JSON list of C-alpha atoms and ligand atoms in Angstrom, two decimals:
[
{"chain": "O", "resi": 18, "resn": "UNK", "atom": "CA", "xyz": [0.00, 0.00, 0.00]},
{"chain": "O", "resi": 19, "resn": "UNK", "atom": "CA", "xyz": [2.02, 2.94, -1.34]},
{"chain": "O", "resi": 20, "resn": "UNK", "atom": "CA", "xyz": [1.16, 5.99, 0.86]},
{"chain": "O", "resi": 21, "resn": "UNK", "atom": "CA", "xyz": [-0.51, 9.13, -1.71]},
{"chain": "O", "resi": 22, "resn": "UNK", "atom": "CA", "xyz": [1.97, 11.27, -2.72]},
{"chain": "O", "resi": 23, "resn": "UNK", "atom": "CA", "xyz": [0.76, 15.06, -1.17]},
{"chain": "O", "resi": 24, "resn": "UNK", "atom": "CA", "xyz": [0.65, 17.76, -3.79]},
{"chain": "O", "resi": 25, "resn": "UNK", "atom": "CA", "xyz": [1.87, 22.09, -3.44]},
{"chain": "O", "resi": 26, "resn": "UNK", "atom": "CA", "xyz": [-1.44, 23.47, -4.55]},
{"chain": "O", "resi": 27, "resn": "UNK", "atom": "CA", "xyz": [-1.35, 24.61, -8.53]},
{"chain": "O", "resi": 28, "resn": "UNK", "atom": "CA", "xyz": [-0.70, 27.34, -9.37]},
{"chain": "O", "resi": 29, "resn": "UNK", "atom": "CA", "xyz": [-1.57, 27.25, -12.93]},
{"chain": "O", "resi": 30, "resn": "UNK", "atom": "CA", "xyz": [-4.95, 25.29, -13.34]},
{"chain": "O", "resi": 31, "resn": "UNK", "atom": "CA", "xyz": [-7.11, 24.02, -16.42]},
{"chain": "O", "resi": 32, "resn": "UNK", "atom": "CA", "xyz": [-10.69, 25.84, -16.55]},
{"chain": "O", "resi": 33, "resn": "UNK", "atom": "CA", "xyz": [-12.48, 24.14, -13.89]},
{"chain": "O", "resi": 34, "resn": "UNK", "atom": "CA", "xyz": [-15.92, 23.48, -16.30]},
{"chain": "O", "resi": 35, "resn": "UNK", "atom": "CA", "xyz": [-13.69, 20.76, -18.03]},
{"chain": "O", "resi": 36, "resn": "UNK", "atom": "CA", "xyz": [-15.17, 17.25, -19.24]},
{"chain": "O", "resi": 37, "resn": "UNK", "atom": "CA", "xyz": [-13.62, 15.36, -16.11]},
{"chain": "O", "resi": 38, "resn": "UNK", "atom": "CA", "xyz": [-15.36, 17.29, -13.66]},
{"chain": "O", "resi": 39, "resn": "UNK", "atom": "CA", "xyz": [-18.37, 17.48, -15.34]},
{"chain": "O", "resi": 40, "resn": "UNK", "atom": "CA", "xyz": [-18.64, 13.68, -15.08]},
{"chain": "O", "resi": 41, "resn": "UNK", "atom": "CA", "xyz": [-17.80, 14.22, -11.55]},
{"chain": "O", "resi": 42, "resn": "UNK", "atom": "CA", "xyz": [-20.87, 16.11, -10.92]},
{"chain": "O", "resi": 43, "resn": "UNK", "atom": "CA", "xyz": [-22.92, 13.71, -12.75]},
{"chain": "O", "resi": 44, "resn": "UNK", "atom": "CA", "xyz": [-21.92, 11.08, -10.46]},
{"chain": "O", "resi": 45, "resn": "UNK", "atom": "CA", "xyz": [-23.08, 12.96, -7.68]},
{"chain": "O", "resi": 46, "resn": "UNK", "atom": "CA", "xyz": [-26.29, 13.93, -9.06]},
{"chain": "O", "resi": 47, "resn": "UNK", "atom": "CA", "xyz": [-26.74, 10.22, -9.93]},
{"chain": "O", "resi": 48, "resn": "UNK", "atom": "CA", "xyz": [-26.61, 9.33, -6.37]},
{"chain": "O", "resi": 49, "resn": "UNK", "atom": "CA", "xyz": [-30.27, 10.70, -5.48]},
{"chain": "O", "resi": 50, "resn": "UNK", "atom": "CA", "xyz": [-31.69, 8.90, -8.47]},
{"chain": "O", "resi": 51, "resn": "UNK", "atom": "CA", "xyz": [-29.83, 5.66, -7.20]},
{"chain": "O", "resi": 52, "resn": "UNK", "atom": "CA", "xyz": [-31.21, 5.47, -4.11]},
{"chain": "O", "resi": 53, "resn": "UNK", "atom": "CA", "xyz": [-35.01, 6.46, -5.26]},
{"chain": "O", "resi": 54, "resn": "UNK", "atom": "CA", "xyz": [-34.64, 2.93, -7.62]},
{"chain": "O", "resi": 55, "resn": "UNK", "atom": "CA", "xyz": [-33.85, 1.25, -4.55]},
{"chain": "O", "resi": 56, "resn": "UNK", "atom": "CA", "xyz": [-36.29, 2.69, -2.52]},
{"chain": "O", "resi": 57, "resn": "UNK", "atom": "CA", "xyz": [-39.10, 2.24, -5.58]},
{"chain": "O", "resi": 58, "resn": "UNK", "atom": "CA", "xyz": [-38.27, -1.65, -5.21]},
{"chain": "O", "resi": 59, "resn": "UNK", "atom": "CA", "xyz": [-38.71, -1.90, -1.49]},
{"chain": "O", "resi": 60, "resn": "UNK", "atom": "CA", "xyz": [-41.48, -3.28, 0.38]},
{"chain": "O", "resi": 61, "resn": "UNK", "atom": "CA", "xyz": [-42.61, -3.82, 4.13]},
{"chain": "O", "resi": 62, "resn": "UNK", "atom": "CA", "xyz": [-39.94, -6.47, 5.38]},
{"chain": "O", "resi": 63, "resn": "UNK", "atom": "CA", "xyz": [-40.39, -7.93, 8.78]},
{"chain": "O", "resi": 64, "resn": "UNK", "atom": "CA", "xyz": [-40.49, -5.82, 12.11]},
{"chain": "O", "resi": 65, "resn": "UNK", "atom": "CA", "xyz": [-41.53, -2.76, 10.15]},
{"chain": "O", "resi": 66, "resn": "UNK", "atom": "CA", "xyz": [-38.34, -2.57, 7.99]},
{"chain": "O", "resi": 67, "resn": "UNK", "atom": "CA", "xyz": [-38.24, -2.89, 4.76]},
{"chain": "O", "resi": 68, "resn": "UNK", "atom": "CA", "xyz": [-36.88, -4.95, 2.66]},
{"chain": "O", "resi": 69, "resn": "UNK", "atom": "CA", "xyz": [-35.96, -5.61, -1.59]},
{"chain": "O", "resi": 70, "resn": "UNK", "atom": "CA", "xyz": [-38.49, -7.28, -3.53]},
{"chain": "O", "resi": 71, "resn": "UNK", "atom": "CA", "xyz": [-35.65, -7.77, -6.68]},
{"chain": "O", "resi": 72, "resn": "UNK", "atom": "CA", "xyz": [-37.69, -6.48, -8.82]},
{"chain": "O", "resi": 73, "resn": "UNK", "atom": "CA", "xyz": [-36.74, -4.28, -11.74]},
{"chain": "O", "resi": 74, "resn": "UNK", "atom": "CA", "xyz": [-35.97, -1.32, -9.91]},
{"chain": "O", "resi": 75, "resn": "UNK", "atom": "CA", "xyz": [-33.30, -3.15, -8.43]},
{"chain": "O", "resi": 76, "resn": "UNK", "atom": "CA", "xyz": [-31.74, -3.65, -11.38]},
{"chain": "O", "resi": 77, "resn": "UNK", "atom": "CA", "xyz": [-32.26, 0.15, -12.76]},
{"chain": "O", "resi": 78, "resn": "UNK", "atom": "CA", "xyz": [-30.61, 0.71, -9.38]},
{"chain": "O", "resi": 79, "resn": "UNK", "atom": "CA", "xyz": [-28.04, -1.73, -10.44]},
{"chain": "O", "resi": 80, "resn": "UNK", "atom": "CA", "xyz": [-27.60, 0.12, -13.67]},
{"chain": "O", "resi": 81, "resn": "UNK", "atom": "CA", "xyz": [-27.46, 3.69, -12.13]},
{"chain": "O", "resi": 82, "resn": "UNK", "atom": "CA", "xyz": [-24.80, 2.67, -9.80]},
{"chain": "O", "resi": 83, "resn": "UNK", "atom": "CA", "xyz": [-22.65, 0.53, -12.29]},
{"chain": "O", "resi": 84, "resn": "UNK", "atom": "CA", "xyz": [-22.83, 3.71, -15.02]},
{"chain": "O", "resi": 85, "resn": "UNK", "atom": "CA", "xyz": [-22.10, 6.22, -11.89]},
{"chain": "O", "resi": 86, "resn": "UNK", "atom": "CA", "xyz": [-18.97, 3.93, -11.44]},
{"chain": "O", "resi": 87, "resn": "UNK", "atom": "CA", "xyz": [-17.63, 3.22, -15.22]},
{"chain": "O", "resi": 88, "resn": "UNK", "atom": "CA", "xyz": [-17.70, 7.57, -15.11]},
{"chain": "O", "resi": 89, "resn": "UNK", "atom": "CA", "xyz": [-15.15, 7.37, -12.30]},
{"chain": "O", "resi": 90, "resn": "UNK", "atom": "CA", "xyz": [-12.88, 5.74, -14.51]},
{"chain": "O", "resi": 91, "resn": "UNK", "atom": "CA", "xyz": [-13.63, 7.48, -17.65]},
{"chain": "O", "resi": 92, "resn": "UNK", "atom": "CA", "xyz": [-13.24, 11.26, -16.03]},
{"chain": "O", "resi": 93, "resn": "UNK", "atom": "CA", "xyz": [-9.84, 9.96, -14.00]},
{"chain": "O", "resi": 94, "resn": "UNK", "atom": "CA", "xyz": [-8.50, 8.50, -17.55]},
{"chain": "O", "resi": 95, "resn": "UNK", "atom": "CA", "xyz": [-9.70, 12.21, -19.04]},
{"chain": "O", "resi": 96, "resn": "UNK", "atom": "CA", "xyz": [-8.13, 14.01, -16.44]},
{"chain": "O", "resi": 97, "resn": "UNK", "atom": "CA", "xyz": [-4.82, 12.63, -17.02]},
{"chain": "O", "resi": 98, "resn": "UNK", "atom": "CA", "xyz": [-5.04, 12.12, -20.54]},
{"chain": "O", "resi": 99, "resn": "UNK", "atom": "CA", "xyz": [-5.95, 15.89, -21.34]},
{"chain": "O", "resi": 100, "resn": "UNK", "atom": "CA", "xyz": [-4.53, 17.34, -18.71]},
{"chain": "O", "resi": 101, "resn": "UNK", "atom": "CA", "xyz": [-8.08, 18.13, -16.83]},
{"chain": "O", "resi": 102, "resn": "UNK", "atom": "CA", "xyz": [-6.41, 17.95, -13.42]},
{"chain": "O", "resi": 103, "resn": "UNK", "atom": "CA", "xyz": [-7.76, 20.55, -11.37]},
{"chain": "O", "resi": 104, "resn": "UNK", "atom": "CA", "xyz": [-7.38, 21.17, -7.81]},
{"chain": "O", "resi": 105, "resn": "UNK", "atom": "CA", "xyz": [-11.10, 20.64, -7.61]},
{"chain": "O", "resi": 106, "resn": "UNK", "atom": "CA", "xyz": [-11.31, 17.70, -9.73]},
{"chain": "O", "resi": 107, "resn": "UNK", "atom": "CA", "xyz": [-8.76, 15.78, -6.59]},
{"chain": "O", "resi": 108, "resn": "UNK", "atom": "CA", "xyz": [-11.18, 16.91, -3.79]},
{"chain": "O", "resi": 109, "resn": "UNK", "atom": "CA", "xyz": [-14.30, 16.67, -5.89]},
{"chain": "O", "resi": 110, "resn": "UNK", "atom": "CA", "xyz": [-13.78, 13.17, -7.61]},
{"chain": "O", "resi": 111, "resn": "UNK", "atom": "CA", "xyz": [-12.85, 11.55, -3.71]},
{"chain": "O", "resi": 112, "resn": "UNK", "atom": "CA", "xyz": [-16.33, 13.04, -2.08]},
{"chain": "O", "resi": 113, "resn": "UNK", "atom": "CA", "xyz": [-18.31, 11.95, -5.08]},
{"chain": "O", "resi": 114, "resn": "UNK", "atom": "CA", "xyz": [-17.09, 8.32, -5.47]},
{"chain": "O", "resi": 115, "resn": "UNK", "atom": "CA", "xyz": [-17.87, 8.29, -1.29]},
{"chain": "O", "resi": 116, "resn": "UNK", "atom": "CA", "xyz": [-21.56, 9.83, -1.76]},
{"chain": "O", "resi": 117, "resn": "UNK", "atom": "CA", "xyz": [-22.23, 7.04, -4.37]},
{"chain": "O", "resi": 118, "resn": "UNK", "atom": "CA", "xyz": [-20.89, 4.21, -2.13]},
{"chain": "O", "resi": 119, "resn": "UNK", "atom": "CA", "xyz": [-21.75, 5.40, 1.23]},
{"chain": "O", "resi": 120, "resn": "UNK", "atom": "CA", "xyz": [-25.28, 5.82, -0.13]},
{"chain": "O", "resi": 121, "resn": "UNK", "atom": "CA", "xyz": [-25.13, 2.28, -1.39]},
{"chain": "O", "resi": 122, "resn": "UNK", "atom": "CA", "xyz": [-23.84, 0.98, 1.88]},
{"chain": "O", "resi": 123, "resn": "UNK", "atom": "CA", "xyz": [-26.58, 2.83, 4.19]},
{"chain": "O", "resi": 124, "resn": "UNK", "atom": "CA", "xyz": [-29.33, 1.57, 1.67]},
{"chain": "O", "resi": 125, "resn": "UNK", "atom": "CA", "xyz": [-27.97, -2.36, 1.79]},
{"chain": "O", "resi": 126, "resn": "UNK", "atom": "CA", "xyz": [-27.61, -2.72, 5.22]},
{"chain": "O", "resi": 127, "resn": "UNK", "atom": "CA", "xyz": [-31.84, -0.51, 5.68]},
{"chain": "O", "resi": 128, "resn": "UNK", "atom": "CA", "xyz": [-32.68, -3.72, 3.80]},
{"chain": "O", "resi": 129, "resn": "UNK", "atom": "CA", "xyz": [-30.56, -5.55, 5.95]},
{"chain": "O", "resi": 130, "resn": "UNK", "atom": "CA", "xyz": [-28.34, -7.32, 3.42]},
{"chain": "O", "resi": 131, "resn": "UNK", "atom": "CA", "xyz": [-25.42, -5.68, 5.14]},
{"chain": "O", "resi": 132, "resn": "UNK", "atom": "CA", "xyz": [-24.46, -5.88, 8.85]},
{"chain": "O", "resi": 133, "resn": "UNK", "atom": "CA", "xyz": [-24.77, -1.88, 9.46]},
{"chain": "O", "resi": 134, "resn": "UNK", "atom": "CA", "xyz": [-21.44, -2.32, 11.44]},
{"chain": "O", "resi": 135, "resn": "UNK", "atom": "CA", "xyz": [-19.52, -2.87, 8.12]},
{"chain": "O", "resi": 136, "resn": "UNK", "atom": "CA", "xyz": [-21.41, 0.53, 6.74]},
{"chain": "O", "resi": 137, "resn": "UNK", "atom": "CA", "xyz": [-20.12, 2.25, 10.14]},
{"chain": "O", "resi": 138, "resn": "UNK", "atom": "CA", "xyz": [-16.45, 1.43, 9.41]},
{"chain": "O", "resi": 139, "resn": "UNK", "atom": "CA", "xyz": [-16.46, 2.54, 6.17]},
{"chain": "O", "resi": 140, "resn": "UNK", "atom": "CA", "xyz": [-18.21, 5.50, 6.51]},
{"chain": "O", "resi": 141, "resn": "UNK", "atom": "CA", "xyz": [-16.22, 6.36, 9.69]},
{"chain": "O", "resi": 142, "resn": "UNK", "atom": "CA", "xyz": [-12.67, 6.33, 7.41]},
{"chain": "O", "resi": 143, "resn": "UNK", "atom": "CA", "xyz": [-14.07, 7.78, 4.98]},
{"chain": "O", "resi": 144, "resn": "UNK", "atom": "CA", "xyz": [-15.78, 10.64, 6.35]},
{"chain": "O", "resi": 145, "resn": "UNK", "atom": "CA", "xyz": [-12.22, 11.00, 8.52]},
{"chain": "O", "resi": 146, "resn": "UNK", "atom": "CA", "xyz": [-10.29, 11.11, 5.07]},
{"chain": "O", "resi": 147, "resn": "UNK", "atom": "CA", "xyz": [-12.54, 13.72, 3.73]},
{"chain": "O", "resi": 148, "resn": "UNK", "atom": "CA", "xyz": [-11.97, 15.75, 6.91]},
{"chain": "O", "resi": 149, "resn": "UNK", "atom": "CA", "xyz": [-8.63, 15.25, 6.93]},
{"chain": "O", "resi": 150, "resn": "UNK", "atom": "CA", "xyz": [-8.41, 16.55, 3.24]},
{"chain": "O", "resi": 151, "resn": "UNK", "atom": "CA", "xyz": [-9.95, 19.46, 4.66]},
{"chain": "O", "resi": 152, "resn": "UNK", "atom": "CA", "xyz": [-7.91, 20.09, 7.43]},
{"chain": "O", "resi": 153, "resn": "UNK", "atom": "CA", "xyz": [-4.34, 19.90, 5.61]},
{"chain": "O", "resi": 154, "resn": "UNK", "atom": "CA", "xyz": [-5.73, 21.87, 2.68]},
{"chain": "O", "resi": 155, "resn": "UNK", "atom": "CA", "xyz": [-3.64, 24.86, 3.83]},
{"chain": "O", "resi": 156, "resn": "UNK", "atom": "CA", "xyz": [-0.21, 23.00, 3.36]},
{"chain": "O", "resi": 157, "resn": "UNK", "atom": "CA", "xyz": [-1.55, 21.08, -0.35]},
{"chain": "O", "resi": 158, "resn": "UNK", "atom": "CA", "xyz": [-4.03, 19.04, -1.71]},
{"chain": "O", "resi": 159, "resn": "UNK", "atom": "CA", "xyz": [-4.04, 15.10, -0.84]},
{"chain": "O", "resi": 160, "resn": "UNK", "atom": "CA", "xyz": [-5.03, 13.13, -3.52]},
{"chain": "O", "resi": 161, "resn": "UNK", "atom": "CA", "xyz": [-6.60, 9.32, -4.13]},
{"chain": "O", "resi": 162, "resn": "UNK", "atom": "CA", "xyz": [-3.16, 7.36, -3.43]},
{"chain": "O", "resi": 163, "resn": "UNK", "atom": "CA", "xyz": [-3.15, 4.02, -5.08]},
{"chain": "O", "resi": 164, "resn": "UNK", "atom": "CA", "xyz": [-4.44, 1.75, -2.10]},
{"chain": "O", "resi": 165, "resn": "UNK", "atom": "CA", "xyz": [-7.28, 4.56, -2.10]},
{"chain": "O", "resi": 166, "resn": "UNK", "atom": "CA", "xyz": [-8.25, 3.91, -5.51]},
{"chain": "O", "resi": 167, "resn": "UNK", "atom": "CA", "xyz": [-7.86, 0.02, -5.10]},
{"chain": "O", "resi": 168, "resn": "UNK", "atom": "CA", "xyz": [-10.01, 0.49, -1.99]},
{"chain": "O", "resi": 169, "resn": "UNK", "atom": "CA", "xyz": [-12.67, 2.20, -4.30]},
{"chain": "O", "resi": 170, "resn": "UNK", "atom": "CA", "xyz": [-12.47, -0.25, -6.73]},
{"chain": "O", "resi": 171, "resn": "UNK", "atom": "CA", "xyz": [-13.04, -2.96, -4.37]},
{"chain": "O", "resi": 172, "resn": "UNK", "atom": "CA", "xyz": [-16.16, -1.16, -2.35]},
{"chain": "O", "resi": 173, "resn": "UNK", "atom": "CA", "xyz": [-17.47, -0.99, -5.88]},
{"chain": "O", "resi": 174, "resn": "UNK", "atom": "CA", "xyz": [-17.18, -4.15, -7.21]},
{"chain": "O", "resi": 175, "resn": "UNK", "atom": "CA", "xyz": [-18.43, -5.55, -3.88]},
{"chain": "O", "resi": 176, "resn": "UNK", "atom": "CA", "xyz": [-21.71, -3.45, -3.97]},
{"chain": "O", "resi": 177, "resn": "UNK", "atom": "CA", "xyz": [-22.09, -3.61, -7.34]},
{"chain": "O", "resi": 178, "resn": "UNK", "atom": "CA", "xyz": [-22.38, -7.70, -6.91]},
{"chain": "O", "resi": 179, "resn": "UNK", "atom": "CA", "xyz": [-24.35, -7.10, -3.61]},
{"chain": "O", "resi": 180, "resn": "UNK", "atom": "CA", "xyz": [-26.70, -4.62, -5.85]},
{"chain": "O", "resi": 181, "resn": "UNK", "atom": "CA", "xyz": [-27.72, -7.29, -8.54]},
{"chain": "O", "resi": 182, "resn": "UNK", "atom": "CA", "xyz": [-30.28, -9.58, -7.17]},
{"chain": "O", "resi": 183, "resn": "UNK", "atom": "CA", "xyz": [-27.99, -12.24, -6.71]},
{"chain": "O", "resi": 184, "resn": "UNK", "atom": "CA", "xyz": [-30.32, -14.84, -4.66]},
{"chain": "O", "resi": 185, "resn": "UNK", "atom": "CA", "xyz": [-32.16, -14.73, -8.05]},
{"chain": "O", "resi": 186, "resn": "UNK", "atom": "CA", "xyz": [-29.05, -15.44, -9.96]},
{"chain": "O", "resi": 187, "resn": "UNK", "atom": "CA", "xyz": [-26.45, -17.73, -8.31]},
{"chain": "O", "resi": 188, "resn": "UNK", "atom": "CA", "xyz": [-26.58, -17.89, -4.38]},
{"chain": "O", "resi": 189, "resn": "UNK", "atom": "CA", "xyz": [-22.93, -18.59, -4.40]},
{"chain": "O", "resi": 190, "resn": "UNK", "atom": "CA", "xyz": [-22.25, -15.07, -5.71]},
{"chain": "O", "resi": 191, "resn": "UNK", "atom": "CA", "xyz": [-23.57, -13.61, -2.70]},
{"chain": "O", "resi": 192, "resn": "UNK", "atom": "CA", "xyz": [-20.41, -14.88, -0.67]},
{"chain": "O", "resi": 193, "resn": "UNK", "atom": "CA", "xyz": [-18.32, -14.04, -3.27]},
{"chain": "O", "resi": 194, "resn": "UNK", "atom": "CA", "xyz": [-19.42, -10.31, -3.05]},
{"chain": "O", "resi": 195, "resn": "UNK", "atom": "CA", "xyz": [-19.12, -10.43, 0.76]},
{"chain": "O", "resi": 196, "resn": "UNK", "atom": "CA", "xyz": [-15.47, -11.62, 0.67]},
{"chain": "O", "resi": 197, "resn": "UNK", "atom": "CA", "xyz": [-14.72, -8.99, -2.00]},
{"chain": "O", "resi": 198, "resn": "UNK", "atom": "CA", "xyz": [-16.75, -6.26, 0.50]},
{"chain": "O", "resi": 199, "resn": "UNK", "atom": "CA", "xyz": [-14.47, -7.96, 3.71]},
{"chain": "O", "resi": 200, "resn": "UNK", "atom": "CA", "xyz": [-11.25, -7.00, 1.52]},
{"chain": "O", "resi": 201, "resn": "UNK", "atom": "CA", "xyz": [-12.67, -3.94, 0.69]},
{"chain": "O", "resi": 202, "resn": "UNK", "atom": "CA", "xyz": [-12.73, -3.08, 4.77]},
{"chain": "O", "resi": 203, "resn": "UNK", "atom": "CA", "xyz": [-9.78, -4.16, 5.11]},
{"chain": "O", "resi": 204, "resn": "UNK", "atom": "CA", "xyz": [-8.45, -1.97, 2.38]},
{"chain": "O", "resi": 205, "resn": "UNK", "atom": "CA", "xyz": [-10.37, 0.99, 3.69]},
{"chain": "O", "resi": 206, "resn": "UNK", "atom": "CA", "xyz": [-8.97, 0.96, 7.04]},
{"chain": "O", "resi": 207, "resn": "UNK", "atom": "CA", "xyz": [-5.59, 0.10, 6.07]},
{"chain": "O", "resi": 208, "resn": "UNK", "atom": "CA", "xyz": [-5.37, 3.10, 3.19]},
{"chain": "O", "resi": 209, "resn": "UNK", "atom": "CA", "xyz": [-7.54, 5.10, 5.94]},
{"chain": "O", "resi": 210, "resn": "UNK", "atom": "CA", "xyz": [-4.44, 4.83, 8.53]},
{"chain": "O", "resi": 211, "resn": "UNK", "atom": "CA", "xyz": [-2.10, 5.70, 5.80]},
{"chain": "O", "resi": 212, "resn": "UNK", "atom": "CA", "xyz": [-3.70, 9.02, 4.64]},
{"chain": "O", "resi": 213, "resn": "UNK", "atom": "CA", "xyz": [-3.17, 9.94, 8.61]},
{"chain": "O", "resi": 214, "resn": "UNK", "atom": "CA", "xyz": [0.85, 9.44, 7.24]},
{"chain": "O", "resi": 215, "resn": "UNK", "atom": "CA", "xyz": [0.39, 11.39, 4.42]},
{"chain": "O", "resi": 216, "resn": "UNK", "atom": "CA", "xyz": [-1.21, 14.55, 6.10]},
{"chain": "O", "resi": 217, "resn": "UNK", "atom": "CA", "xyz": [1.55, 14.39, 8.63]},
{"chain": "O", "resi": 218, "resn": "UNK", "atom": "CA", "xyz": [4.29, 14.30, 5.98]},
{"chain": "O", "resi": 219, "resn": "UNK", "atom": "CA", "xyz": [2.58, 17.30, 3.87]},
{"chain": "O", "resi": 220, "resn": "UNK", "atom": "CA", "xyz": [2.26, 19.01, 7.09]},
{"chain": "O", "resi": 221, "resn": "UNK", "atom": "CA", "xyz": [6.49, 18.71, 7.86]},
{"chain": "O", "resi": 222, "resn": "UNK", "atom": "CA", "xyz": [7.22, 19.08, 4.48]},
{"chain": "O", "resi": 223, "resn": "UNK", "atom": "CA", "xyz": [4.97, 22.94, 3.83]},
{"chain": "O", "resi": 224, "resn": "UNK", "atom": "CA", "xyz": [6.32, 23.81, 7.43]},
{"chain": "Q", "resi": 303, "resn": "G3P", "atom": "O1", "xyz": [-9.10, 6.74, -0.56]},
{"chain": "Q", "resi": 303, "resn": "G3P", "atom": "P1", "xyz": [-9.73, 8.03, -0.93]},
{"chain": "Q", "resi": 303, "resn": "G3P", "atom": "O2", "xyz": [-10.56, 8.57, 0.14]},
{"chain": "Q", "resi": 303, "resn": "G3P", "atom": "O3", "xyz": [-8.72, 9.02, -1.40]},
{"chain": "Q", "resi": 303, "resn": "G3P", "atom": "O4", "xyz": [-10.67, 7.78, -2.18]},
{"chain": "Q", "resi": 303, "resn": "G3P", "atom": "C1", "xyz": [-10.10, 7.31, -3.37]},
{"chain": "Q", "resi": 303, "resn": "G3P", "atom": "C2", "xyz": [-10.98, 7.67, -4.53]},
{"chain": "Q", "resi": 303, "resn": "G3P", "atom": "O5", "xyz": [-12.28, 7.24, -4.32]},
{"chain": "Q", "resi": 303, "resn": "G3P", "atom": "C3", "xyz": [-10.39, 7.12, -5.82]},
{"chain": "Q", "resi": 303, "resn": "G3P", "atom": "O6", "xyz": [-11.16, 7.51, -6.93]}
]
């Protein structure tokens, strides 16, 4: 797990309206419409919850969530290819990818197909790495370091399995995408410790 490399603030930016972080905004405002399909396919579960009927709204909800996901990796690729890398864009693209999961997470384990303690320790790091960004904003921006990214990627691929009305499918792929959501704690904690690193090195090395 390679700790993220801090970054000076630029000086000299691209316009900020660029491709990249329009997608980035998209995701975001997919995240409303992502949780309404999952909400659409709910009904009265037992002791007043509620739970999925895996019906089709699950799998528009499926489908929201998987294109919200494929545009993380499409504006990233953009940003780097065209040189769309904006100040912005690092802060922006983090926050969004953690709206989009963290509203996934909180909806799974309502339905109670996650245990909400998993959603707590996620959304615990995460919310700490977003203040965190915050915080050391003032010496330079810390972007996604690798293990962040492979964090994200495994968060996603685990919720995107969890999403698709597996039980429907193949049972067995419903322990598959808890194993790959178990890595993806472990991954978030681990990457969550090391951005506590980074921040302190950014912090020495602006002083
Ligand atoms: O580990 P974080 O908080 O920097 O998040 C990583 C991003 O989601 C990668 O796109």
């Amino acid at each position: 797990m390679s700790p993220s490399t801090p970054e000076p603030a630029n000086a000299a930016q691209p316009p900020l309206l660029n491709i990249a972080n329009v997608l980035t905004m998209l995701r975001i405002a997919l995240v409303p419409l992502f949780v309404w399909f999952l909400l659409l396919d709910a009904d009265g579960g037992a002791a007043g919850g509620i739970e999925a009927t895996n019906g089709g709204w699950r799998w528009a909800a499926a489908g929201v969530f998987a294109v919200a996901m494929i545009t993380d990796k499409i504006d990233g690729d953009l940003a780097r290819a065209r040189n769309l890398v904006t100040d912005f864009g690092k802060i922006a693209d983090p926050i969004a990818d953690k709206l989009l999961i963290g509203a996934g997470l909180v909806m799974l384990s309502i339905l109670s197909e996650l245990p909400w303690w998993v959603t707590i320790v996620i959304l615990a790091r995460e919310l700490g790495v977003t203040v965190l960004r915050m915080v050391v904003i003032r010496y330079g921006v810390m972007p996604a370091s690798r293990g962040g990214k492979l964090k994200t990627v495994l968060q996603s691929a685990g919720l995107q399995l969890m999403l698709l009305p597996l039980v429907v499918i193949a049972g067995w792929l419903s322990d598959v995408a808890f194993w790959i959501m178990m890595a993806a704690l472990v991954v978030t904690v681990v990457t969550g410790i090391d951005y506590v690193f980074s921040a302190i090195r950014l912090r020495r090395e602006t002083r």
